[in-house]
Short mmCIF file of C-alpha atoms in Angstrom, two decimals:
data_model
loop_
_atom_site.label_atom_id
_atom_site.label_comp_id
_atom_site.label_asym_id
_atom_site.label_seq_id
_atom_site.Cartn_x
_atom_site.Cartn_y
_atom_site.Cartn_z
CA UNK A 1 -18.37 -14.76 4.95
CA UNK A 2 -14.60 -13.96 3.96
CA UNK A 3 -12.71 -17.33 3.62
CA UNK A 4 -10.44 -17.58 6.30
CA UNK A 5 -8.17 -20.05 4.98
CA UNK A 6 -6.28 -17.14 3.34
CA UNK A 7 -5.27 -16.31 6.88
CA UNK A 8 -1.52 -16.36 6.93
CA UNK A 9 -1.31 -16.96 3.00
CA UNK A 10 0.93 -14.07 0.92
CA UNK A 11 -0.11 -13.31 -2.55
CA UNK A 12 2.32 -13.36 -5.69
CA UNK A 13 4.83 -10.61 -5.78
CA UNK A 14 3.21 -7.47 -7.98
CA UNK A 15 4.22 -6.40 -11.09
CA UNK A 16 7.13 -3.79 -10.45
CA UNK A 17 5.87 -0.39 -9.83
CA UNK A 18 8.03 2.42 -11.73
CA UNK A 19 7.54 5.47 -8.92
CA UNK A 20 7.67 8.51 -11.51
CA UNK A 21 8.55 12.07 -10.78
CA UNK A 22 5.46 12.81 -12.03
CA UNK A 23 3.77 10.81 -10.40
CA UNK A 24 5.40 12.21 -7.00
CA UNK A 25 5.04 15.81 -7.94
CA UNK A 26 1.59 14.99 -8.27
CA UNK A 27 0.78 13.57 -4.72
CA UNK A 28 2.70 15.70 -3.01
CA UNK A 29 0.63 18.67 -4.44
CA UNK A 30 -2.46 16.97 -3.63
CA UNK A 31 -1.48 16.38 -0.28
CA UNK A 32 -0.44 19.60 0.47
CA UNK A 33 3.43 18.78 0.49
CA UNK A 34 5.05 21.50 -0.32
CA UNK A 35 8.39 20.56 0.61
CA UNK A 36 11.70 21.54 -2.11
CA UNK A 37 12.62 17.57 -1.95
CA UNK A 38 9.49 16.26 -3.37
CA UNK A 39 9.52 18.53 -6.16
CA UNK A 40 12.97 19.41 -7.20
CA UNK A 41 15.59 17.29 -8.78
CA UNK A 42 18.21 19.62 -7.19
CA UNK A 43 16.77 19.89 -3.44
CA UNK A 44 17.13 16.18 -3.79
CA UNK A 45 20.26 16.01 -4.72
CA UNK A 46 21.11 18.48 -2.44
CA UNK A 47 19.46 16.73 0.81
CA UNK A 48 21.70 13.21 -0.55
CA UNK A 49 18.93 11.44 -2.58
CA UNK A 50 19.32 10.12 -6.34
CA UNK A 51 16.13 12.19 -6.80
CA UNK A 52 12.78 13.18 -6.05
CA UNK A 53 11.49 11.69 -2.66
CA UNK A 54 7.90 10.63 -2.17
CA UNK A 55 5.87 11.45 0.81
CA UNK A 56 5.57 8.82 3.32
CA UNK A 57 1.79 7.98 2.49
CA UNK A 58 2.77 7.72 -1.30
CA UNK A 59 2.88 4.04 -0.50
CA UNK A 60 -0.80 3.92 -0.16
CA UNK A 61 -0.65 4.59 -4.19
CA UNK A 62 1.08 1.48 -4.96
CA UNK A 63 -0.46 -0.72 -2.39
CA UNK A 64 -4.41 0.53 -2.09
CA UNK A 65 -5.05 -0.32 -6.14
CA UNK A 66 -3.37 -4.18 -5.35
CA UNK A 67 -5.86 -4.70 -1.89
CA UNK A 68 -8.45 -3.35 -3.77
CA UNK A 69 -7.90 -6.20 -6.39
CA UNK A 70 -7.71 -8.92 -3.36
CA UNK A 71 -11.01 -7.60 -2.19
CA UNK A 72 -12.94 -7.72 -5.15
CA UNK A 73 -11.13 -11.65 -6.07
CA UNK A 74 -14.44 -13.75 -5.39
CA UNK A 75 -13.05 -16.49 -3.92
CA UNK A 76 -11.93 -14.83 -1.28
CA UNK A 77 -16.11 -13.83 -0.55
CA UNK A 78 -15.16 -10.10 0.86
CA UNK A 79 -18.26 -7.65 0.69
CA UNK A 80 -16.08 -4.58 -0.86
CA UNK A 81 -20.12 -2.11 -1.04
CA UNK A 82 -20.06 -2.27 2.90
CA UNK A 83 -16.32 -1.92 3.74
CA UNK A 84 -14.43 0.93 5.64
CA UNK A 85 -11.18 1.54 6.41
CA UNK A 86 -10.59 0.88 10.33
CA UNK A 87 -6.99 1.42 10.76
CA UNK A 88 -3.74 2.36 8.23
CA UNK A 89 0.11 2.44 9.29
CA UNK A 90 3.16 3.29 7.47
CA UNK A 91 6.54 2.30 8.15
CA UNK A 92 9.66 3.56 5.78
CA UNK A 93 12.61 1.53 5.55
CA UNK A 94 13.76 3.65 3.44
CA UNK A 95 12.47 6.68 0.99
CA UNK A 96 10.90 6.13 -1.49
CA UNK A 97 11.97 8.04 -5.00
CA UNK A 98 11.44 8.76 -8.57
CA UNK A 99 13.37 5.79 -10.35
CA UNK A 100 12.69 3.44 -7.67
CA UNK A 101 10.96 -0.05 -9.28
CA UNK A 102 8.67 -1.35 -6.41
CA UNK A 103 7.29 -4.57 -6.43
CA UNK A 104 4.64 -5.54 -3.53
CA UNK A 105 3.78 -8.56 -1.27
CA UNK A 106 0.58 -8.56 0.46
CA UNK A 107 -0.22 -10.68 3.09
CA UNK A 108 -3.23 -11.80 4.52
CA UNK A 109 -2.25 -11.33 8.57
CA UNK A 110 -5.41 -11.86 10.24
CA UNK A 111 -9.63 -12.20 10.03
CA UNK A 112 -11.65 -12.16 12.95
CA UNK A 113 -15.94 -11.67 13.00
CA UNK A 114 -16.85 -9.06 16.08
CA UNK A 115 -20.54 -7.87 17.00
CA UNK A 116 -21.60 -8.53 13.45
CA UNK A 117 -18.49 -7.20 11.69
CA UNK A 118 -15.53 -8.70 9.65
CA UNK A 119 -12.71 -6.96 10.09
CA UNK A 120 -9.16 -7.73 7.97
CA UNK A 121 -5.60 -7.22 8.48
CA UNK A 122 -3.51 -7.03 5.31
CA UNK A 123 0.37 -6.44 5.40
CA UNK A 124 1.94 -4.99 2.26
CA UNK A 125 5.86 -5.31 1.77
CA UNK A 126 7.36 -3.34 -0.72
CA UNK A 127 10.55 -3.84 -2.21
CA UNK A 128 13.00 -2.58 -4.30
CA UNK A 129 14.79 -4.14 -7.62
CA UNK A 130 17.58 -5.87 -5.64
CA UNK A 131 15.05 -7.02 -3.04
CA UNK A 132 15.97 -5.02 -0.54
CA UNK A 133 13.02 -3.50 2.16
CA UNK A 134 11.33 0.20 0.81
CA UNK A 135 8.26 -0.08 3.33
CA UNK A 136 5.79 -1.85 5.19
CA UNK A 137 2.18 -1.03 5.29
CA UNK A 138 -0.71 -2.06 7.59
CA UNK A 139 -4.16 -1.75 6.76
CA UNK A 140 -7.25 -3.05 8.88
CA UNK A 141 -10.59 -3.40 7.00
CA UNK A 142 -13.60 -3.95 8.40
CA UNK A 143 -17.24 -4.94 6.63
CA UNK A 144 -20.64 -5.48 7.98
CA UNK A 145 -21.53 -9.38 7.83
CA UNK A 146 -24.21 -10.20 5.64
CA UNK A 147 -28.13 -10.06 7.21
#
């Protein structure tokens, strides 16, 4: 049973997150992105941005690795080998782009048991260098209780 005590707890702030063009380029293309702005230093430029901008689900890249971590912390007693993913959202304060240095909150926003499932809201808050709000993900997580 996941401890529910961590119910309205928020983790330590992340390490900061250096978003790379690289790193952008490379999503994008796996995505399927194939728009000028998330590839091109100029079409950036161009469309008002310092630089390369990330598609909106990029965010799962920097959060996803940081839940994962959560899930498999002991104490908190989550069963990570029978886990899906119920539910994601995405909200963008602002783009995100190559340069940016992104450091992440999560937050442990609710855990409820339903017909012999545990399922797990996590809020991730993302911001910037000078604090300021990047984006806001919502991810609900849900794992068979144990037999």
């Amino acid at each position: 049973m996941p401890d529910e005590s961590w119910v309205g707890r928020s983790l330590d702030p992340s390490d900061p997150y250096q978003v790379s063009r690289v790193k952008i380029r490379e999503f994008a293309t796996a995505i399927g992105e194939d728009s000028r702005i998330c590839h091109e230093v100029d079409a950036a430029r161009a469309a008002g941005h310092p630089d390369v901008v990330a598609p909106p689900t990029f965010a799962a890249t920097i959060t996803m690795p940081l839940i994962e971590a959560f899930l498999r912390e002991p104490a908190f007693g989550w069963d990570y080998s029978r886990m899906v993913h119920g539910d994601q959202s995405i909200t963008l304060h602002r783009p995100i782009r190559a340069g940016d240095e992104l450091v992440t909150v999560i937050h442990v926003d609710d855990l409820s048991t339903r017909a012999g499932s545990h399922m797990l809201t996590l809020r991730c808050e993302l911001t910037d260098a000078d604090g300021a709000d990047v984006a806001s993900t919502k991810a609900m997580l849900v794992t068979q209780a144990a037999p």
